[in-house]
Short mmCIF file of C-alpha atoms and ligand atoms in Angstrom, two decimals:
data_model
loop_
_atom_site.label_atom_id
_atom_site.label_comp_id
_atom_site.label_asym_id
_atom_site.label_seq_id
_atom_site.Cartn_x
_atom_site.Cartn_y
_atom_site.Cartn_z
CA MET A 810 3.38 90.65 95.74
CA ASN A 811 4.27 90.98 99.46
CA THR A 812 1.46 89.42 101.67
CA VAL A 813 1.19 89.64 105.41
CA PRO A 814 0.73 86.11 106.84
CA LEU A 815 -2.51 85.92 108.70
CA THR A 816 -1.34 84.77 111.92
CA LYS A 817 -3.42 84.86 115.02
CA GLU A 818 -1.06 87.47 116.66
CA ALA A 819 -1.29 89.78 113.48
CA LEU A 820 -5.09 89.59 113.31
CA SER A 821 -6.04 90.22 116.81
CA PRO A 822 -5.17 93.96 117.34
CA LYS A 823 -6.98 94.49 113.87
CA LEU A 824 -9.96 92.70 115.02
CA GLU A 825 -10.07 94.75 118.30
CA HIS A 826 -9.69 97.94 116.39
CA LEU A 827 -12.71 96.93 114.11
CA ALA A 828 -14.70 95.88 117.19
CA ALA A 829 -13.96 99.26 118.98
CA LEU A 830 -15.01 101.21 115.71
CA ALA A 831 -18.07 99.18 115.41
CA ALA A 832 -19.16 99.75 119.04
CA ARG A 833 -18.42 103.47 118.47
CA TYR A 834 -20.50 103.98 115.37
CA THR A 835 -23.59 101.83 116.43
CA LYS A 836 -24.15 104.31 119.30
CA PRO A 837 -27.22 106.47 118.21
CA GLU A 838 -25.26 109.66 118.37
CA PHE A 839 -22.70 108.24 115.82
CA SER A 840 -25.52 106.58 113.45
CA VAL A 841 -25.06 107.62 109.91
CA ALA A 842 -27.88 110.01 108.74
CA HIS A 843 -28.76 109.74 105.00
CA GLY A 844 -29.44 113.09 103.64
CA GLY A 845 -30.72 114.68 100.43
CA HIS A 846 -31.84 118.20 99.11
CA VAL A 847 -35.13 119.66 98.12
CA GLN A 848 -35.48 119.66 94.24
CA THR A 849 -39.09 120.79 93.53
CA ILE A 850 -41.89 122.43 95.67
CA ALA A 851 -45.67 122.22 95.00
CA ALA A 852 -48.80 122.73 97.11
CA GLY A 853 -48.80 119.88 99.71
CA HIS A 854 -45.58 118.26 98.86
CA TYR A 855 -41.96 118.67 97.91
CA THR A 856 -39.51 116.38 96.20
CA VAL A 857 -35.90 115.37 97.51
CA THR A 858 -32.95 114.07 95.51
CA GLY A 859 -30.36 111.81 97.10
CA LEU A 860 -32.93 109.94 99.36
CA SER A 861 -34.59 107.48 97.30
CA ARG A 862 -32.24 104.49 98.07
CA HIS A 863 -32.27 105.12 101.73
CA VAL A 864 -36.06 105.78 102.56
CA ARG A 865 -39.20 103.50 102.58
CA LEU A 866 -42.83 104.78 102.13
CA GLY A 867 -44.17 106.12 105.35
CA GLU A 868 -40.91 107.02 106.92
CA PHE A 869 -40.22 110.35 108.43
CA VAL A 870 -37.74 112.89 107.26
CA ALA A 871 -36.52 116.24 108.90
CA HIS A 872 -36.17 119.10 106.66
CA LYS A 873 -33.88 121.98 107.85
CA SER A 874 -35.22 125.31 107.06
CA ALA A 875 -34.53 129.04 107.88
CA THR A 876 -36.98 128.73 110.81
CA GLY A 877 -35.84 125.46 112.11
CA ILE A 878 -36.39 121.67 111.55
CA HIS A 879 -39.74 120.39 110.25
CA LEU A 880 -40.94 116.83 110.05
CA GLY A 881 -42.26 115.27 106.77
CA GLU A 882 -43.60 111.96 105.76
CA VAL A 883 -42.43 109.95 102.66
CA VAL A 884 -45.36 109.59 100.38
CA ARG A 885 -44.00 108.28 97.16
CA VAL A 886 -40.47 106.87 96.19
CA GLU A 887 -39.14 107.26 92.58
CA PRO A 888 -35.70 106.07 91.42
CA ASP A 889 -34.17 109.61 91.72
CA LEU A 890 -36.92 111.42 93.83
CA ALA A 891 -38.78 111.00 97.16
CA TYR A 892 -41.91 112.58 97.49
CA VAL A 893 -42.53 114.25 100.93
CA CYS A 894 -45.66 115.86 102.70
CA PRO A 895 -44.84 118.28 105.39
CA ILE A 896 -46.45 117.49 108.75
CA GLU A 897 -46.89 121.08 109.59
CA PRO A 898 -48.86 123.48 107.36
CA GLY A 899 -47.13 126.65 106.19
CA GLU A 900 -43.36 125.80 106.79
CA PRO A 901 -40.98 127.62 104.67
CA ILE A 902 -39.46 125.36 102.21
CA GLY A 903 -36.66 126.54 99.80
CA ILE A 904 -34.86 124.67 96.79
CA HIS A 905 -31.89 123.01 97.98
CA ASP A 906 -32.71 122.83 101.61
CA THR A 907 -31.25 119.74 103.36
CA VAL A 908 -33.54 116.87 104.32
CA ILE A 909 -32.37 113.98 106.51
CA ARG A 910 -33.87 110.69 106.96
CA LYS A 911 -35.43 110.10 110.37
CA GLY A 912 -36.95 106.57 109.79
CA ALA A 913 -40.34 105.23 111.31
CA PHE A 914 -42.08 107.66 113.63
CA ARG A 915 -42.02 106.30 117.07
CA ILE A 916 -43.64 107.10 120.12
CA ALA A 917 -42.97 106.16 123.74
CA PRO A 918 -46.50 106.20 125.60
CA SER A 919 -46.57 106.22 129.43
CA ASP A 920 -48.99 105.94 132.23
CA SER A 921 -48.27 109.58 133.26
CA TRP A 922 -50.04 110.71 129.88
CA CYS A 923 -53.45 109.76 131.29
CA GLY A 924 -55.73 113.04 131.82
CA ARG A 925 -53.69 114.88 128.98
CA THR A 926 -54.64 116.04 125.62
CA ILE A 927 -51.84 115.84 123.08
CA ASN A 928 -51.42 116.29 119.31
CA SER A 929 -50.64 113.71 116.64
CA LEU A 930 -46.88 114.25 117.45
CA CYS A 931 -47.35 113.47 121.26
CA GLU A 932 -46.81 117.09 122.10
CA PRO A 933 -49.25 118.32 124.97
CA ILE A 934 -51.69 121.00 123.81
CA ASP A 935 -53.60 121.37 127.08
CA GLY A 936 -51.18 124.02 128.68
CA LEU A 937 -50.52 121.71 131.52
CA GLY A 938 -46.75 121.36 131.04
CA PRO A 939 -44.52 118.89 129.32
CA ILE A 940 -45.14 115.23 129.31
CA THR A 941 -42.60 112.61 130.07
CA GLU A 942 -42.06 109.68 127.63
CA GLY A 943 -42.00 106.16 128.73
CA LEU A 944 -39.45 103.35 127.79
CA ASP A 945 -41.32 101.37 125.44
CA ARG A 946 -40.94 103.08 121.76
CA ARG A 947 -43.27 102.06 119.28
CA SER A 948 -43.79 102.78 115.57
CA ILE A 949 -47.34 104.30 114.98
CA SER A 950 -47.62 102.20 111.71
CA ASN A 951 -47.37 98.91 113.50
CA THR A 952 -49.33 95.89 112.27
CA ALA A 953 -52.09 94.14 114.15
CA PRO A 954 -51.20 90.93 116.13
CA PRO A 955 -51.64 87.83 113.89
CA SER A 956 -55.25 86.49 113.98
CA MET A 957 -54.61 83.20 115.19
CA THR A 958 -52.68 84.47 118.31
CA ARG A 959 -55.53 86.75 119.42
CA LYS A 960 -57.95 85.90 122.17
CA ARG A 961 -61.54 85.24 121.40
CA VAL A 962 -64.31 88.10 121.95
CA ASP A 963 -66.75 86.70 124.44
CA LYS A 964 -67.12 89.05 127.38
CA GLY A 965 -70.03 91.62 127.19
CA PHE A 966 -70.10 94.78 129.06
CA LYS A 967 -72.81 97.42 129.85
CA THR A 968 -72.25 100.82 128.16
CA GLY A 969 -75.01 102.55 130.52
CA VAL A 970 -76.77 103.70 127.33
CA ARG A 971 -80.12 101.90 127.27
CA ALA A 972 -80.64 101.79 123.51
CA VAL A 973 -77.25 100.05 122.95
CA ASP A 974 -77.33 97.69 125.79
CA ILE A 975 -80.74 96.46 124.99
CA PHE A 976 -80.64 96.14 121.19
CA SER A 977 -76.80 96.19 120.26
CA PRO A 978 -74.92 95.04 123.47
CA LEU A 979 -71.13 95.07 123.11
CA CYS A 980 -68.30 92.96 124.07
CA HIS A 981 -64.78 93.69 124.92
CA GLY A 982 -62.60 93.70 121.90
CA GLN A 983 -65.43 94.53 119.63
CA ARG A 984 -65.23 97.26 116.95
CA LEU A 985 -68.43 99.14 116.36
CA GLY A 986 -69.24 102.00 113.90
CA ILE A 987 -71.62 104.88 114.54
CA PHE A 988 -73.09 105.85 111.12
CA ALA A 989 -74.92 109.19 110.57
CA GLY A 990 -74.96 112.40 108.68
CA SER A 991 -73.71 115.67 110.32
CA GLY A 992 -75.33 117.05 113.47
CA VAL A 993 -77.35 113.99 114.16
CA GLY A 994 -75.79 113.09 117.37
CA LYS A 995 -72.59 110.90 116.60
CA SER A 996 -70.22 112.96 118.89
CA THR A 997 -72.80 113.02 121.66
CA LEU A 998 -73.33 109.27 121.76
CA LEU A 999 -69.61 108.75 121.39
CA SER A 1000 -69.16 110.97 124.67
CA MET A 1001 -71.88 108.86 126.38
CA LEU A 1002 -70.29 105.66 125.54
CA ALA A 1003 -66.89 106.95 126.70
CA MET A 1004 -68.30 107.06 130.25
CA ALA A 1005 -68.73 103.22 130.47
CA ASP A 1006 -67.35 101.79 133.59
CA ALA A 1007 -66.00 98.75 131.89
CA PHE A 1008 -62.46 100.18 130.86
CA ASP A 1009 -59.13 100.77 132.45
CA LYS A 1010 -58.26 103.48 129.96
CA VAL A 1011 -59.99 105.41 127.25
CA VAL A 1012 -57.96 106.87 124.21
CA ILE A 1013 -59.71 109.39 122.09
CA ALA A 1014 -58.86 110.45 118.59
CA LEU A 1015 -60.63 113.64 117.57
CA VAL A 1016 -60.00 114.22 113.87
CA GLY A 1017 -61.00 117.08 111.80
CA GLU A 1018 -63.32 118.46 114.58
CA ARG A 1019 -63.99 122.21 115.29
CA GLY A 1020 -61.59 123.49 117.99
CA ARG A 1021 -64.66 124.69 120.09
CA GLU A 1022 -66.06 121.08 119.94
CA VAL A 1023 -62.85 119.53 121.20
CA ARG A 1024 -62.76 121.52 124.53
CA GLU A 1025 -66.46 120.72 125.03
CA PHE A 1026 -65.96 117.11 124.50
CA ILE A 1027 -62.98 116.85 126.96
CA GLU A 1028 -63.91 119.36 129.69
CA ASP A 1029 -67.80 118.91 129.82
CA THR A 1030 -68.48 115.53 128.65
CA LEU A 1031 -65.52 113.45 129.92
CA GLY A 1032 -65.30 115.34 133.35
CA GLU A 1033 -64.20 112.89 135.98
CA ASN A 1034 -63.46 110.18 133.44
CA MET A 1035 -60.61 112.21 131.82
CA LYS A 1036 -58.42 111.09 134.74
CA LYS A 1037 -58.24 107.70 132.98
CA SER A 1038 -58.31 109.10 129.52
CA ILE A 1039 -55.90 110.38 126.67
CA ALA A 1040 -57.01 112.53 124.05
CA VAL A 1041 -55.22 112.95 120.83
CA VAL A 1042 -56.59 115.94 118.70
CA ALA A 1043 -56.15 117.17 115.20
CA THR A 1044 -58.61 119.84 114.48
CA SER A 1045 -59.99 120.55 111.05
CA ASP A 1046 -57.33 123.53 110.41
CA GLU A 1047 -54.44 121.30 110.87
CA SER A 1048 -52.43 119.64 108.10
CA PRO A 1049 -53.87 116.54 106.40
CA MET A 1050 -50.56 114.80 107.65
CA LEU A 1051 -51.48 115.41 111.36
CA ARG A 1052 -55.16 114.60 110.89
CA LYS A 1053 -54.07 111.26 109.21
CA MET A 1054 -51.68 110.52 112.08
CA ALA A 1055 -54.17 111.13 115.11
CA PRO A 1056 -55.87 107.84 114.94
CA LEU A 1057 -52.54 106.17 114.37
CA THR A 1058 -51.03 107.80 117.31
CA ALA A 1059 -54.27 106.88 119.38
CA VAL A 1060 -54.36 103.27 118.52
CA THR A 1061 -50.45 102.91 119.42
CA ILE A 1062 -51.16 104.26 122.74
CA ALA A 1063 -54.12 101.97 123.24
CA GLU A 1064 -51.84 99.17 122.25
CA TYR A 1065 -49.25 100.10 124.76
CA PHE A 1066 -52.06 99.87 127.54
CA ARG A 1067 -53.43 96.59 126.04
CA ASP A 1068 -50.09 95.00 126.24
CA ARG A 1069 -50.13 95.72 129.95
CA GLY A 1070 -53.31 93.79 130.33
CA GLN A 1071 -55.60 96.41 130.41
CA ASN A 1072 -59.16 97.05 128.71
CA VAL A 1073 -58.88 99.88 126.70
CA LEU A 1074 -61.63 101.79 124.84
CA LEU A 1075 -60.48 103.59 121.71
CA ILE A 1076 -62.84 106.26 120.24
CA VAL A 1077 -62.21 107.83 116.70
CA ASP A 1078 -64.33 110.76 115.88
CA SER A 1079 -64.51 110.69 112.93
CA VAL A 1080 -62.94 107.93 110.57
CA THR A 1081 -64.42 109.89 107.68
CA ARG A 1082 -62.18 112.77 108.34
CA PHE A 1083 -59.17 110.24 108.72
CA ALA A 1084 -60.12 109.23 105.24
CA HIS A 1085 -60.46 112.71 103.96
CA ALA A 1086 -56.89 113.42 105.26
CA ILE A 1087 -55.58 110.34 103.41
CA ARG A 1088 -57.20 111.58 100.36
CA GLU A 1089 -55.66 114.94 100.52
CA VAL A 1090 -52.15 113.51 101.14
CA ALA A 1091 -52.67 111.06 98.24
CA THR A 1092 -53.80 113.80 95.85
CA ALA A 1093 -50.92 115.89 96.67
CA SER A 1094 -48.52 113.01 95.94
CA GLY A 1095 -50.23 112.12 92.66
CA GLU A 1096 -51.91 108.77 93.67
CA PRO A 1097 -55.01 108.39 91.24
CA PRO A 1098 -58.44 108.49 92.67
CA ILE A 1099 -60.65 105.26 92.25
CA ALA A 1100 -63.91 105.89 94.14
CA ARG A 1101 -65.58 109.21 94.70
CA GLY A 1102 -62.04 111.02 94.58
CA TYR A 1103 -60.67 108.32 97.22
CA PRO A 1104 -57.27 106.65 96.38
CA ALA A 1105 -56.94 102.96 96.78
CA SER A 1106 -54.65 103.71 99.77
CA VAL A 1107 -57.70 104.74 101.70
CA PHE A 1108 -59.07 101.32 101.42
CA THR A 1109 -55.96 99.68 102.67
CA GLU A 1110 -55.49 102.06 105.54
CA LEU A 1111 -58.79 101.92 107.07
CA PRO A 1112 -58.82 98.16 107.60
CA ARG A 1113 -55.16 98.29 108.77
CA LEU A 1114 -56.18 100.91 111.73
CA LEU A 1115 -59.48 98.99 112.62
CA GLU A 1116 -57.78 95.61 112.63
CA ARG A 1117 -55.22 96.92 115.30
CA ALA A 1118 -58.26 97.26 117.61
CA GLY A 1119 -59.72 94.14 119.00
CA PRO A 1120 -58.67 91.43 121.57
CA GLY A 1121 -54.88 91.14 122.17
CA PRO A 1122 -52.87 88.07 122.12
CA GLU A 1123 -53.27 85.78 125.08
CA GLY A 1124 -52.07 87.42 128.22
CA THR A 1125 -52.82 91.04 127.08
CA GLY A 1126 -56.04 93.01 127.43
CA THR A 1127 -58.16 94.37 124.72
CA ILE A 1128 -59.12 97.25 122.59
CA THR A 1129 -62.74 98.01 122.07
CA ALA A 1130 -63.01 100.39 119.20
CA ILE A 1131 -66.00 102.78 118.64
CA ILE A 1132 -65.69 104.86 115.70
CA SER A 1133 -67.91 107.49 113.90
CA ILE A 1134 -68.40 107.59 110.26
CA LEU A 1135 -69.93 110.58 108.59
CA VAL A 1136 -72.29 109.62 105.77
CA ASP A 1137 -72.26 112.44 103.37
CA GLY A 1138 -75.76 113.89 102.62
CA ASP A 1139 -77.16 111.03 104.74
CA ASN A 1140 -76.05 108.46 101.95
CA HIS A 1141 -75.34 105.32 103.75
CA ASN A 1142 -73.88 103.64 100.84
CA ASP A 1143 -70.79 106.13 100.38
CA PRO A 1144 -67.53 104.29 99.74
CA ILE A 1145 -66.06 104.88 103.13
CA ALA A 1146 -69.23 103.93 104.92
CA ASP A 1147 -69.57 100.87 102.71
CA SER A 1148 -65.81 99.67 103.17
CA THR A 1149 -65.78 100.30 106.98
CA ARG A 1150 -69.30 98.44 107.57
CA GLY A 1151 -67.75 95.51 106.13
CA ILE A 1152 -64.75 95.48 108.58
CA LEU A 1153 -66.51 96.31 111.71
CA ASP A 1154 -68.16 93.98 114.18
CA GLY A 1155 -71.39 96.03 114.25
CA HIS A 1156 -72.95 99.43 113.46
CA LEU A 1157 -75.29 101.70 115.09
CA VAL A 1158 -77.51 103.79 112.53
CA LEU A 1159 -78.39 107.13 113.69
CA GLN A 1160 -81.48 108.71 111.87
CA ARG A 1161 -81.97 112.24 111.37
CA SER A 1162 -85.86 111.87 111.50
CA LEU A 1163 -85.50 110.41 115.12
CA ALA A 1164 -83.32 113.28 116.05
CA GLU A 1165 -85.92 115.64 114.67
CA GLU A 1166 -88.51 114.10 116.87
CA GLY A 1167 -86.36 114.79 119.93
CA ARG A 1168 -85.73 110.91 120.29
CA TYR A 1169 -82.16 111.11 121.42
CA PRO A 1170 -79.88 109.18 121.10
CA PRO A 1171 -81.41 108.72 117.52
CA ILE A 1172 -80.31 105.16 117.21
CA ASP A 1173 -82.56 103.04 114.85
CA PRO A 1174 -82.89 99.86 116.69
CA LEU A 1175 -84.02 97.90 113.43
CA ALA A 1176 -81.12 99.16 111.19
CA SER A 1177 -78.35 98.66 113.92
CA ILE A 1178 -76.69 95.53 114.59
CA SER A 1179 -74.02 94.27 116.94
CA ARG A 1180 -72.46 91.10 115.46
CA LEU A 1181 -71.40 89.90 119.00
CA ALA A 1182 -74.92 90.74 120.48
CA ARG A 1183 -75.46 86.98 121.12
CA LYS A 1184 -72.29 86.59 123.44
CA ALA A 1185 -73.64 89.52 125.46
CA TRP A 1186 -77.35 88.64 125.85
CA THR A 1187 -78.78 85.96 128.00
CA PRO A 1188 -80.90 83.40 125.98
CA ASP A 1189 -84.00 85.13 127.56
CA GLN A 1190 -82.92 88.51 126.61
CA GLU A 1191 -82.24 87.56 123.06
CA LYS A 1192 -85.73 86.14 122.61
CA LEU A 1193 -87.19 89.42 124.24
CA VAL A 1194 -85.25 91.54 122.01
CA SER A 1195 -86.24 89.62 118.98
CA ARG A 1196 -90.07 90.19 120.13
CA LEU A 1197 -89.34 93.86 120.64
CA LYS A 1198 -88.06 94.32 117.20
CA SER A 1199 -90.93 92.65 115.63
CA LEU A 1200 -93.24 94.96 117.76
CA ILE A 1201 -91.32 98.19 116.64
CA HIS A 1202 -91.46 96.88 112.91
CA ARG A 1203 -95.21 96.50 113.12
CA PHE A 1204 -95.53 99.88 114.81
CA GLU A 1205 -93.52 101.68 112.01
CA GLU A 1206 -94.94 100.08 109.25
CA THR A 1207 -98.54 100.98 110.20
CA ARG A 1208 -97.59 104.55 111.12
CA ASP A 1209 -99.16 106.03 108.01
CA LEU A 1210 -102.20 103.99 108.33
CA ARG A 1211 -102.72 105.02 111.85
CA LEU A 1212 -102.04 108.58 110.93
CA ILE A 1213 -105.15 108.53 108.52
CA GLY A 1214 -107.32 106.91 110.88
CA GLY A 1215 -107.12 103.50 109.30
CA TYR A 1216 -106.45 101.63 112.60
CA ARG A 1217 -109.12 100.06 114.63
CA PRO A 1218 -108.25 98.33 118.06
CA GLY A 1219 -109.23 94.82 118.38
CA ALA A 1220 -108.68 93.62 114.80
CA ASP A 1221 -105.05 92.60 115.09
CA PRO A 1222 -103.81 91.66 118.60
CA ASP A 1223 -100.14 92.01 117.55
CA LEU A 1224 -100.77 95.44 116.29
CA ASP A 1225 -102.72 96.34 119.53
CA MET A 1226 -99.74 95.41 121.57
CA ALA A 1227 -97.38 97.35 119.45
CA VAL A 1228 -99.53 100.49 119.62
CA LYS A 1229 -99.59 100.03 123.49
CA GLN A 1230 -96.08 99.29 124.27
CA VAL A 1231 -93.90 100.62 121.52
CA PRO A 1232 -94.26 104.28 122.63
CA ILE A 1233 -93.21 103.20 126.28
CA ILE A 1234 -90.08 101.50 124.78
CA TYR A 1235 -89.17 104.53 122.96
CA ASP A 1236 -89.47 106.65 125.96
CA VAL A 1237 -87.24 104.13 127.91
CA LEU A 1238 -84.70 104.43 125.14
CA LYS A 1239 -84.43 108.32 125.57
CA GLN A 1240 -81.32 109.34 127.10
CA SER A 1241 -78.96 112.64 127.10
CA PRO A 1242 -75.52 113.06 128.26
CA GLY A 1243 -76.70 114.62 131.53
CA ASP A 1244 -78.78 111.63 132.36
CA SER A 1245 -77.18 109.10 134.77
CA ALA A 1246 -76.03 105.79 133.07
CA SER A 1247 -78.32 102.96 133.31
CA PRO A 1248 -76.75 99.83 135.25
CA ASP A 1249 -79.51 97.47 133.78
CA ALA A 1250 -81.37 98.49 130.76
CA PHE A 1251 -83.59 95.46 130.63
CA ALA A 1252 -84.64 96.33 134.26
CA ASP A 1253 -85.48 99.66 133.40
CA LEU A 1254 -87.50 98.56 130.38
CA ALA A 1255 -89.42 95.88 132.39
CA THR A 1256 -90.25 98.48 135.28
CA ALA A 1257 -91.67 100.95 132.55
CA LEU A 1258 -93.67 98.20 130.90
CA LYS A 1259 -95.12 96.90 134.19
CA ALA A 1260 -96.04 100.28 135.30
CA ALA A 1261 -97.66 101.13 132.02
CA ALA A 1262 -99.65 97.82 132.24
CA GLY A 1263 -100.72 98.49 135.85
CA MET A 1264 -102.03 101.99 134.92
CA PRO A 1265 -103.42 101.92 131.42
CA ASN A 1266 -105.36 105.26 131.40
CA GLN A 1267 -102.78 107.18 133.61
CA PRO A 1268 -102.34 110.65 132.32
CA GLY A 1269 -98.84 111.11 131.47
CA ALA A 1270 -98.30 107.60 130.10
CA PRO A 1271 -96.71 108.00 126.98
CA ARG A 1272 -98.89 107.78 123.84
CA ARG A 1273 -97.46 108.98 120.56
CA GLY A 1274 -97.25 107.80 116.95
N1 ADP B 2388 -78.40 112.09 123.37
C1 ADP B 2388 -78.77 113.57 123.24
N2 ADP B 2388 -79.54 114.23 123.96
C2 ADP B 2388 -80.07 115.51 123.59
N3 ADP B 2388 -79.37 116.21 122.66
C3 ADP B 2388 -78.65 115.74 121.76
C4 ADP B 2388 -78.22 114.25 122.06
N4 ADP B 2388 -77.36 113.84 120.90
C5 ADP B 2388 -77.34 114.91 120.15
N5 ADP B 2388 -78.05 116.00 120.54
C6 ADP B 2388 -78.20 117.19 119.97
O1 ADP B 2388 -77.62 117.44 118.63
C7 ADP B 2388 -76.70 118.06 118.52
C8 ADP B 2388 -75.68 117.57 117.35
O2 ADP B 2388 -74.99 116.51 118.01
P1 ADP B 2388 -73.43 115.99 117.62
O3 ADP B 2388 -73.18 114.89 118.62
O4 ADP B 2388 -72.54 117.11 117.72
O5 ADP B 2388 -73.63 115.61 116.25
P2 ADP B 2388 -72.61 114.96 115.21
O6 ADP B 2388 -71.41 114.44 115.94
O7 ADP B 2388 -73.31 113.82 114.55
O8 ADP B 2388 -72.35 116.03 114.22
C9 ADP B 2388 -76.00 118.55 119.75
O9 ADP B 2388 -75.40 119.69 119.81
C10 ADP B 2388 -77.30 118.37 120.67
O10 ADP B 2388 -78.14 119.60 120.73
MG1 MG B 2389 -69.38 115.23 115.72
#
């Protein structure tokens, strides 16, 4: 057999040729695309042959149809088949259409996105023209920073909402849930919290909302604050894939600003609709349900999303997350409410009965907790709040007794105090989106209680219950 001696001279042109080829083919325009073909089509998903060995779960593919190119996400991979959920509803899919692997879905947020409303794919939907991408490209399914590298949460801030600042004060980097049935006041409270001065940026994910509410939220409630806000919207009529992606896109944008040292507020309204979207996608791909129709993946996706909020590593900013959770039929123990409550650093419970009384925001001060409240209160405030809670508890537990005339003043000094002061406290807590934010909720409370103590029989002094 003839062999060519491997001398330095003989090798070098070959190596140079190889290096030139490598340089050419590693340029993005020459990267090798893996492709396959549509094999079966069903409601909610289609299958592709020839891609299984090249794609990973959660990656994106581009499907070439008669009307153009449409994105889809890989939701299940079998030895010979990849299951894909189309991103846009109603795209025409034909047997044997070409499908190309695109890889992880990446977005490139930029400061210029502030003031804009975009969809889950980062396309502008506010009619204000195109948006420019930044240079920092990130996958929307990033993971949270490792826990030991994260800063500690220890700095309180004022939301301007008295019921929150007194009973459940928040810290930068906290994750808080608002739990309530439908129409009780979650979105309104979120919009009030979005006005807090304490943030450099506000990123809002509106998932599964009615189209009408989206404009109201953005134009009426955010108003001036929209300048430092970015809204990511997937309305109820959009595909489950887009609804599932909206909070992921939003948290990725929040991470971009956090990594630039900013304090970001992330709002997700609602996480339940995000869970519903995951359930729809999972059902389409054949994942079995385990609790109330929810597949296991919901219970891994929720902590993955919420864990990405919180304080960043040293040298970066924080993401404070406030999310709403719809409790089906006012049942506070449904699986989504249950599993999110465990992951969060606090929850506000809104009661329909308070809303019906006109006590807005209808936050139940006894059922709501902020696990980081002690870092936000002064020791005196903490003592005061504990006293206020015991007065409220006393007032509420004797409500029926007082209604049937079983209360006589003078028999129980604690109850007398509760009957006198709790209606005043309730009045101080009332606040609507149009009212100005309170710079110091404790001062407002002190002023009201002092005024009432000085003028016990004034007409107009609140007396209810
Ligand atoms: N703080 C508030 N002040 C006055 N009215 C409120 C307040 N919060 C809620 N509401 C009333 O309740 C309705 C439903 O509130 P919304 O926030 O849309 O509920 P949810 O998001 O829980 O479905 C609003 O249209 C409004 O009339
Ligand atoms: Mg709502």
